mmCIF file of C-alpha atoms in Angstrom:
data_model
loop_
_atom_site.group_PDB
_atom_site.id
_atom_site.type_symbol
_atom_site.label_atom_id
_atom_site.label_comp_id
_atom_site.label_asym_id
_atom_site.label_seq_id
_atom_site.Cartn_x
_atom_site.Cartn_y
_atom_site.Cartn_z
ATOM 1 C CA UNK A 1 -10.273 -26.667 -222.808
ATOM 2 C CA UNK A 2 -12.566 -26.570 -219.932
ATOM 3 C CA UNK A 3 -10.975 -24.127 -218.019
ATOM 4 C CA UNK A 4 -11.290 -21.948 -221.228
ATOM 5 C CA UNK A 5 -14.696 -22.326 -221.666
ATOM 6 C CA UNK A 6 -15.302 -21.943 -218.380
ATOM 7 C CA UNK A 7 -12.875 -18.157 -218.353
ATOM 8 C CA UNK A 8 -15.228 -17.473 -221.643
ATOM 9 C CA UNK A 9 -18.495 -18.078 -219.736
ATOM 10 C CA UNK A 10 -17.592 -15.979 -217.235
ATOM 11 C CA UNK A 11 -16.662 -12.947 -218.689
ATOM 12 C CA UNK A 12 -19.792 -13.508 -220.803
ATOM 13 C CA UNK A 13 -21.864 -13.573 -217.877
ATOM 14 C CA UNK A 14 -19.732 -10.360 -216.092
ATOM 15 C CA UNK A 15 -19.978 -8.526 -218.899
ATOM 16 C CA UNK A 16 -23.347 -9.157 -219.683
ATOM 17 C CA UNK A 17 -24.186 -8.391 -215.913
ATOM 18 C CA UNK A 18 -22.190 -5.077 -216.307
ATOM 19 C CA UNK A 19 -24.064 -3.821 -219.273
ATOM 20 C CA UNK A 20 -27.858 -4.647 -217.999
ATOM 21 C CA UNK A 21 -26.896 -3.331 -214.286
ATOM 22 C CA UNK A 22 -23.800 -1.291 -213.830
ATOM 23 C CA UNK A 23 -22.931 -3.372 -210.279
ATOM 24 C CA UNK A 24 -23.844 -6.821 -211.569
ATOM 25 C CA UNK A 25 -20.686 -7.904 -213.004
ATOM 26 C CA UNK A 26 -18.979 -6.947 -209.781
ATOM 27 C CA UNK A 27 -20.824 -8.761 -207.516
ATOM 28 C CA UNK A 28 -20.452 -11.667 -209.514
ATOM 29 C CA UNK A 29 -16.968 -11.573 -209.762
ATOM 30 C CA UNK A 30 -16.953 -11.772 -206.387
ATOM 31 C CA UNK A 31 -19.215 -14.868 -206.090
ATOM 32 C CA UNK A 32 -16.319 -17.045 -208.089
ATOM 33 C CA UNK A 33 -14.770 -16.918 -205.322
ATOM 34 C CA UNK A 34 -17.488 -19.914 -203.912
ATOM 35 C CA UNK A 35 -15.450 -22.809 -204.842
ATOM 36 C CA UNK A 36 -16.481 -25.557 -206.062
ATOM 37 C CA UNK A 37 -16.041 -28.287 -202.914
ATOM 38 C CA UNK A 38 -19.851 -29.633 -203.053
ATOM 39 C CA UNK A 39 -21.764 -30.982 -205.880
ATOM 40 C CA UNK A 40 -24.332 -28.144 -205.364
ATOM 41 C CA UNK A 41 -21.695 -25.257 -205.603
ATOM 42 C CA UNK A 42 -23.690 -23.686 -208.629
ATOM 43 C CA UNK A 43 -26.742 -23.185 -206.598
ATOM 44 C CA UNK A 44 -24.362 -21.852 -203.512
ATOM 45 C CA UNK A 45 -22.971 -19.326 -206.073
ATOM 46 C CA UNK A 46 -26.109 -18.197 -207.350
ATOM 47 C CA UNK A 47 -27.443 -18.001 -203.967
ATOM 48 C CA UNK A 48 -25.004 -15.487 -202.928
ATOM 49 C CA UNK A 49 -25.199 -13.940 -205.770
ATOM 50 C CA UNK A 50 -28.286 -13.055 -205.183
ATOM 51 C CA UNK A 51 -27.812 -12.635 -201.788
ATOM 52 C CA UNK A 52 -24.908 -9.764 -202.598
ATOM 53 C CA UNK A 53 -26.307 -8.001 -205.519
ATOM 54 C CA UNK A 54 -29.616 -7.376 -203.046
ATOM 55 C CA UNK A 55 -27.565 -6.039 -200.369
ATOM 56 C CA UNK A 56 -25.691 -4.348 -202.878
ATOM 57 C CA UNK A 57 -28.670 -2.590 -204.708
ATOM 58 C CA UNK A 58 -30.785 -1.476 -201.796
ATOM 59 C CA UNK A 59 -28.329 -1.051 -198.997
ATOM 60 C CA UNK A 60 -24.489 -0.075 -200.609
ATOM 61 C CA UNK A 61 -25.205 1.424 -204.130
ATOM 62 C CA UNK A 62 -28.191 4.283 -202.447
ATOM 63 C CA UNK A 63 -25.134 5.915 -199.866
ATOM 64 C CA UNK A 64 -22.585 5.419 -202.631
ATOM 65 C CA UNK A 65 -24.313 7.207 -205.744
ATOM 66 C CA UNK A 66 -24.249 10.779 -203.980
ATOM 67 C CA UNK A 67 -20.653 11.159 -204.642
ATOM 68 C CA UNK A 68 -21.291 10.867 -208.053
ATOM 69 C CA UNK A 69 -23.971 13.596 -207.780
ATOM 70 C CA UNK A 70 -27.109 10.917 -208.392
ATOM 71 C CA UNK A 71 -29.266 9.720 -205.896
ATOM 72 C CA UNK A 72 -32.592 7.116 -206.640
ATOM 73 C CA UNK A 73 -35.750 8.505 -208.426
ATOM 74 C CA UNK A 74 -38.259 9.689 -204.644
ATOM 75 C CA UNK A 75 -41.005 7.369 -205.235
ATOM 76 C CA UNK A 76 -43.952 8.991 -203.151
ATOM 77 C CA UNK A 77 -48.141 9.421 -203.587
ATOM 78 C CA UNK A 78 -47.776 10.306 -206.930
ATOM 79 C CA UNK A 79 -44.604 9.229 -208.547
ATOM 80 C CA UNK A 80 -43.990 5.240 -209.068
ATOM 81 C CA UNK A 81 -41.858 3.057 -211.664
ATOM 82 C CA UNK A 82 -43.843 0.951 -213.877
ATOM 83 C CA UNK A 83 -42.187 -1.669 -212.453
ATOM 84 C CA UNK A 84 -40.357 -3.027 -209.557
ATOM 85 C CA UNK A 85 -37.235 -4.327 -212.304
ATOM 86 C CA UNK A 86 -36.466 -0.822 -212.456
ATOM 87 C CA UNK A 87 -35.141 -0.805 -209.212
ATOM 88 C CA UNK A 88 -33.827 -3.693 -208.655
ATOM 89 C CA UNK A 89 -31.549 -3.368 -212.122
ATOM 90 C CA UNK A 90 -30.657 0.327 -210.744
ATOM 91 C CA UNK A 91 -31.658 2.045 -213.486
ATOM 92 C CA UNK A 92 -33.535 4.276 -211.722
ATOM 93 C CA UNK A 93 -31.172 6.808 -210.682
ATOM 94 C CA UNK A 94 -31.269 10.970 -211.289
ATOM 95 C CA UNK A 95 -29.404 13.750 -210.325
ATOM 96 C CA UNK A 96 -30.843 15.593 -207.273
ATOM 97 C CA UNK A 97 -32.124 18.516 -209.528
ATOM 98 C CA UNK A 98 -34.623 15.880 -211.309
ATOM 99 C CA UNK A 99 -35.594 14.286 -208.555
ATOM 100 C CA UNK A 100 -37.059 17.918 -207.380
ATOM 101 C CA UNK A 101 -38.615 18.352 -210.269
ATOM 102 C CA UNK A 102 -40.532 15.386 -210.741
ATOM 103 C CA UNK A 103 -41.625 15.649 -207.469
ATOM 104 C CA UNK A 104 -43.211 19.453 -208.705
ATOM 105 C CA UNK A 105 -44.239 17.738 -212.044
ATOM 106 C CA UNK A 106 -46.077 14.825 -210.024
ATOM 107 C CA UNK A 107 -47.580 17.479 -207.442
ATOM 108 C CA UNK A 108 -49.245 19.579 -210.051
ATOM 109 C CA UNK A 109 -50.310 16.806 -212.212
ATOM 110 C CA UNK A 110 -52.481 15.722 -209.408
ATOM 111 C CA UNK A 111 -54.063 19.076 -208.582
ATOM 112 C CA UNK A 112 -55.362 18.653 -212.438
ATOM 113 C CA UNK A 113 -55.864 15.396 -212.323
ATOM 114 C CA UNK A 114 -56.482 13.889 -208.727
ATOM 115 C CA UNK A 115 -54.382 10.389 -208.206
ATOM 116 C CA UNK A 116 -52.815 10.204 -211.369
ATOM 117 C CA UNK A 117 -49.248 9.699 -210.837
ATOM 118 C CA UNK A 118 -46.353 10.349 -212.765
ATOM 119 C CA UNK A 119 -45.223 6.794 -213.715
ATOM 120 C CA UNK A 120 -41.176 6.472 -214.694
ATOM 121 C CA UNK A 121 -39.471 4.078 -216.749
ATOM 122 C CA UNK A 122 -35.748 3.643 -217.493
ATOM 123 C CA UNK A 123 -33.775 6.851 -216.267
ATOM 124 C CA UNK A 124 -30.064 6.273 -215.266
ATOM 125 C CA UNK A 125 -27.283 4.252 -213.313
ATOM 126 C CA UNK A 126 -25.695 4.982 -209.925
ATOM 127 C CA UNK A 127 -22.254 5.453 -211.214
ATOM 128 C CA UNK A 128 -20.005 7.076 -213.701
ATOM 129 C CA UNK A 129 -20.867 9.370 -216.716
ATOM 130 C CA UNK A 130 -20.720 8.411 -220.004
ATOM 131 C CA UNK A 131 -21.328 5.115 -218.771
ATOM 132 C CA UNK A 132 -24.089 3.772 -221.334
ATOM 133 C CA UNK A 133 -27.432 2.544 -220.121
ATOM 134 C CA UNK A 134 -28.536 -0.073 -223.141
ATOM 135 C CA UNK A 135 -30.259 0.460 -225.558
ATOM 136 C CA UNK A 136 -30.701 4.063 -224.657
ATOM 137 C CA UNK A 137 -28.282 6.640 -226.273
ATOM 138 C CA UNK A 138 -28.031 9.393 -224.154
ATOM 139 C CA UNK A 139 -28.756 8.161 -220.496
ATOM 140 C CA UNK A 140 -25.797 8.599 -218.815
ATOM 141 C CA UNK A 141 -25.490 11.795 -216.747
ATOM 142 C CA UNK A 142 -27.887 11.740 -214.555
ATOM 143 C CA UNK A 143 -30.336 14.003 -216.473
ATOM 144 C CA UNK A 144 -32.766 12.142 -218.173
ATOM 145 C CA UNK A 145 -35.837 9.769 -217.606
ATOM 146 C CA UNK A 146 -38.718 8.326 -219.684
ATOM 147 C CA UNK A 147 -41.894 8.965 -218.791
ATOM 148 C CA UNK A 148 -44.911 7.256 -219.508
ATOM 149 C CA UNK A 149 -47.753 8.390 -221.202
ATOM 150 C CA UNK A 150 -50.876 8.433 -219.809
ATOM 151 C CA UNK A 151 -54.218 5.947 -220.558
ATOM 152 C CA UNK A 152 -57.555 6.401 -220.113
ATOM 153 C CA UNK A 153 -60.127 3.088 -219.508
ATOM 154 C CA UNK A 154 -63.406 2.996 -221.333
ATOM 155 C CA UNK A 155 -65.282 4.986 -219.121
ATOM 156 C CA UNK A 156 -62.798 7.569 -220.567
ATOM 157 C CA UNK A 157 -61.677 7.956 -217.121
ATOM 158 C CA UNK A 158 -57.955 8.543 -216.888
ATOM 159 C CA UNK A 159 -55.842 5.679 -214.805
ATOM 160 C CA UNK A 160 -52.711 5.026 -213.789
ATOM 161 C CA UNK A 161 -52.912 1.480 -215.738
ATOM 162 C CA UNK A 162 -50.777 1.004 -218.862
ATOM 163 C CA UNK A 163 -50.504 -0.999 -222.038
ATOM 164 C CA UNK A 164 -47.672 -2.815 -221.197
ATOM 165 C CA UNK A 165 -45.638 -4.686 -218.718
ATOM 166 C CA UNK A 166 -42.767 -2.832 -218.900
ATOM 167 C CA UNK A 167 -44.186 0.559 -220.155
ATOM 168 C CA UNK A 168 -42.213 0.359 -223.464
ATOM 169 C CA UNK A 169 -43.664 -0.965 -227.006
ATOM 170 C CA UNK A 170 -47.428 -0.326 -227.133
ATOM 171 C CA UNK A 171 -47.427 2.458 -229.883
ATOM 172 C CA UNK A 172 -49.750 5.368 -229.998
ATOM 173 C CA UNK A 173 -48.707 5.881 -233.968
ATOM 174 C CA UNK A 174 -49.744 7.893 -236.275
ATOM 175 C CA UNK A 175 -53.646 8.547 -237.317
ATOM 176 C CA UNK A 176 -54.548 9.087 -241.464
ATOM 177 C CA UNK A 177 -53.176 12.368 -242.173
ATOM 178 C CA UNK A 178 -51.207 12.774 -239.369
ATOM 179 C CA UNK A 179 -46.948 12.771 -240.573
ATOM 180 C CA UNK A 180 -45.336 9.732 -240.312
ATOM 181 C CA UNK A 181 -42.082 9.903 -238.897
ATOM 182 C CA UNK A 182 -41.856 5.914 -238.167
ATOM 183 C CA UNK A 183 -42.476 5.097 -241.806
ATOM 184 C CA UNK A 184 -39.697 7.218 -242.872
ATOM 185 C CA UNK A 185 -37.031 6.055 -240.864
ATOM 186 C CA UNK A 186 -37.874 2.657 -241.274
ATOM 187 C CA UNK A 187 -37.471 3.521 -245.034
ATOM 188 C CA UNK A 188 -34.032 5.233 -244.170
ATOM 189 C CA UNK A 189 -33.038 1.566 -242.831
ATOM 190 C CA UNK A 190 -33.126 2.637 -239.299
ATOM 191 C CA UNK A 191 -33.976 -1.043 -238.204
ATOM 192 C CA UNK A 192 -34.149 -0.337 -234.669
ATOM 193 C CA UNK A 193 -36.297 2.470 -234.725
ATOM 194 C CA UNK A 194 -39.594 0.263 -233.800
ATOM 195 C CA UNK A 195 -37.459 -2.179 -232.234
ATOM 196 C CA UNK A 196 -38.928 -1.344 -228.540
ATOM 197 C CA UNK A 197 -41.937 -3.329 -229.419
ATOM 198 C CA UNK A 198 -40.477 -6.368 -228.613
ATOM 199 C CA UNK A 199 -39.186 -5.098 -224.770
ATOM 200 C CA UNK A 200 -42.847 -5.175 -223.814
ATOM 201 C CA UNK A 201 -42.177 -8.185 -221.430
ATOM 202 C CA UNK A 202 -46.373 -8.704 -222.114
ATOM 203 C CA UNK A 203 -49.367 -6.472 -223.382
ATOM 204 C CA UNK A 204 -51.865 -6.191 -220.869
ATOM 205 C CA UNK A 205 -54.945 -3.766 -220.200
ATOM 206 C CA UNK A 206 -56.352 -4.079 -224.130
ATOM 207 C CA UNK A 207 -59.195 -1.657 -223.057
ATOM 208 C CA UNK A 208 -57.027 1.166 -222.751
ATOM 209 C CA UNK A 209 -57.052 4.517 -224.803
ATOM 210 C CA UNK A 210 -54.134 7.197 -225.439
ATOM 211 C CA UNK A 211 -55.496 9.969 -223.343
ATOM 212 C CA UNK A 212 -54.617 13.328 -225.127
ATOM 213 C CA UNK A 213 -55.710 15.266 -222.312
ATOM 214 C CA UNK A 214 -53.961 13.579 -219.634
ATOM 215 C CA UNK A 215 -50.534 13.367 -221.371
ATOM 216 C CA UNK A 216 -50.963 17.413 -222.643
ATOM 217 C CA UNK A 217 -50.966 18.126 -219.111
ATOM 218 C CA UNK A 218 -48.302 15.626 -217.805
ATOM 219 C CA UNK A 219 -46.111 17.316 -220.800
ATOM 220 C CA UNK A 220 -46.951 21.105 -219.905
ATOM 221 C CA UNK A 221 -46.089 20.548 -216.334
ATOM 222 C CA UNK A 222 -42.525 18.982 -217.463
ATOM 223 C CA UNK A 223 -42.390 22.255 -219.933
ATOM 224 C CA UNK A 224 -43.207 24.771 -216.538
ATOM 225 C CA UNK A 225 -39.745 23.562 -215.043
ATOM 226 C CA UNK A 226 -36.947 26.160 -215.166
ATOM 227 C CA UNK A 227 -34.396 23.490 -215.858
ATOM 228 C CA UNK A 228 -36.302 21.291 -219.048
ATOM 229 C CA UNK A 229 -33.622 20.351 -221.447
ATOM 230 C CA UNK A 230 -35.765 18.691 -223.660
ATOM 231 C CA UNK A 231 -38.385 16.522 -224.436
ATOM 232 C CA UNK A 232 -38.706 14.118 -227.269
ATOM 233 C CA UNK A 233 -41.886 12.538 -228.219
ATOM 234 C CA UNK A 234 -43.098 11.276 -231.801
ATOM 235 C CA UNK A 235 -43.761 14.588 -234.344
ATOM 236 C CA UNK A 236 -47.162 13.576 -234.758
ATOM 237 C CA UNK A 237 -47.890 13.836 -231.311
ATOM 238 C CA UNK A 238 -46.785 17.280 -230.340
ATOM 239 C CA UNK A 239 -49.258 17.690 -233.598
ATOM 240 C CA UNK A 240 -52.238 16.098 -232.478
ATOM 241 C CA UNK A 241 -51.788 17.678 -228.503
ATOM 242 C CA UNK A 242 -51.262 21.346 -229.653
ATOM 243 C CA UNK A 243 -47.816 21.923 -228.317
ATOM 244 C CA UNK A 244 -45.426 23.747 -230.132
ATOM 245 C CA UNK A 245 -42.722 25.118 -227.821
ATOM 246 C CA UNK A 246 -38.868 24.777 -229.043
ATOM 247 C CA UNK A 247 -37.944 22.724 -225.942
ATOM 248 C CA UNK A 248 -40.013 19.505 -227.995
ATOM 249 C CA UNK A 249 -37.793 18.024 -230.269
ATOM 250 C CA UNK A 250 -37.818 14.877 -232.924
ATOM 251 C CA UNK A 251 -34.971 12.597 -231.508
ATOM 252 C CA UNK A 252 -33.533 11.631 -234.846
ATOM 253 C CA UNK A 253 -34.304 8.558 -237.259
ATOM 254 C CA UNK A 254 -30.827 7.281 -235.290
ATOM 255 C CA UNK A 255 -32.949 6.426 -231.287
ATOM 256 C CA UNK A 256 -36.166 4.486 -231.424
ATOM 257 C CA UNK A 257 -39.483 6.004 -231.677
ATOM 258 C CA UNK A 258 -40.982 7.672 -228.499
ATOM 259 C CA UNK A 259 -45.020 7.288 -229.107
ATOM 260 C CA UNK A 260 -44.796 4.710 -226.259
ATOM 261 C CA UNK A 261 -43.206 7.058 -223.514
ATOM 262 C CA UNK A 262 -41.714 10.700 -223.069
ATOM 263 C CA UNK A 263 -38.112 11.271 -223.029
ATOM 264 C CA UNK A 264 -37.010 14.079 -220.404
ATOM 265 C CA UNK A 265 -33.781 15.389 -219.497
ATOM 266 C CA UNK A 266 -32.294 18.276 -217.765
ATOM 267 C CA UNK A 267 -30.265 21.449 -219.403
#
């Protein structure tokens, strides 16, 4: 019996390993085989777990991901993750032809707006397409990335700082008279549709305002790129900024609502 609970913790913990990182599940399956000779085995397995997912994640996964076309997100002056769990979970992987054109996005931004930086969120795994990066639907090729939207502090100055700790959850919703697209697939039963709020990991930066201006310009910059796919962001948004071009779409009652970041992916 405790060899079978044992088996079922494992897998558990693989598969749960899998889903959040892609190379997890892996490198834990290789840290069973630490066997259990000392009363402190646990804390020599998760030790080198640790010790082999790091190694893994910074040093093996970056020259592996090329051959499957995908290479990590070019952090420089102006493009950053909103945080550092990003990385280190290895979700932060695009296909070479995104990486370029953040990097154009992130240049011109700052021409308009000097040190504002174009600040990414979830975007896709190392490996394998099709190969689903929870609880997003559609990040799995290489071609997509979140975006965040972009604050202003109450000097109405615009800054990099955001709303929360992880960059999802803190909802720009709808004003009075503006449509609301939440409300109605809420009342469709879409459950999850708001159910980002509670991946905030922490609300921080209260003092912060939506800053029309600054995301406008972040968007129109994504919109100049040749290649754009798509964009998805909340209808009343594209409302309330101006933009009407064909490329911004309404993501369906089916994802969860995108007034807390911009969705956008490659043709």
């Amino acid at each position: 019996m405790k060899k079978a609970l044992k088996f079922v913790f494992d897998l558990f913990i693989i598969l749960l390993l899998t889903v959040v990182t892609q190379i997890g599940g892996v490198v834990y399956l290789l840290t069973l085989f630490v066997k259990p000779k000392t009363a402190f085995y646990r804390w020599k397995r998760l030790c080198a777990f640790v010790f082999l997912y790091l190694i893994a994640t910074f040093l093996i996964v970056p020259s592996l991901a090329p051959l499957f076309g995908r290479e990590k997100i070019k952090k420089q002056d102006y493009i950053a993750s909103r945080t550092f769990m990003t990385d280190v979970l290895n979700r932060n992987y695009v296909r070479p032809e995104m990486n370029l054109s953040l990097q154009k996005i992130a240049t011109a931004l700052n021409k308009k707006h000097q040190g504002v930086k174009v600040i990414y969120l979830d975007a896709n795994f190392p490996f394998i397409n099709n190969f689903p990066l929870l609880p997003h639907l559609s990040h799995s090729d290489g071609k997509k990335v979140d975006l965040s939207l972009i604050y202003e502090d109450e000097n109405n100055s615009i800054t990099n700082k955001k709303p929360s700790v992880s960059g999802y959850g803190v909802y720009e919703a709808p004003k009075g008279g503006e449509h609301d697209q939440i409300k109605k697939c809420l009342r469709k039963g879409n459950w999850q549709y708001d159910f980002s709020k509670y991946l905030t990991f922490g609300t921080i930066n209260s003092n912060l305002a939506f800053s029309e201006v600054g995301t406008r310009d972040l968007i129109l910059e994504i919109l100049k790129q040749p290649n754009t796919g798509k964009i998805f962001i909340e209808p009343h948004l594209k409302t309330r900024l101006g933009l009407r071009h064909q490329k911004i779409r309404f993501h369906g009652c089916q994802a969860v609502r995108h007034d807390d970041h911009i969705h956008f992916q490659l043709q």
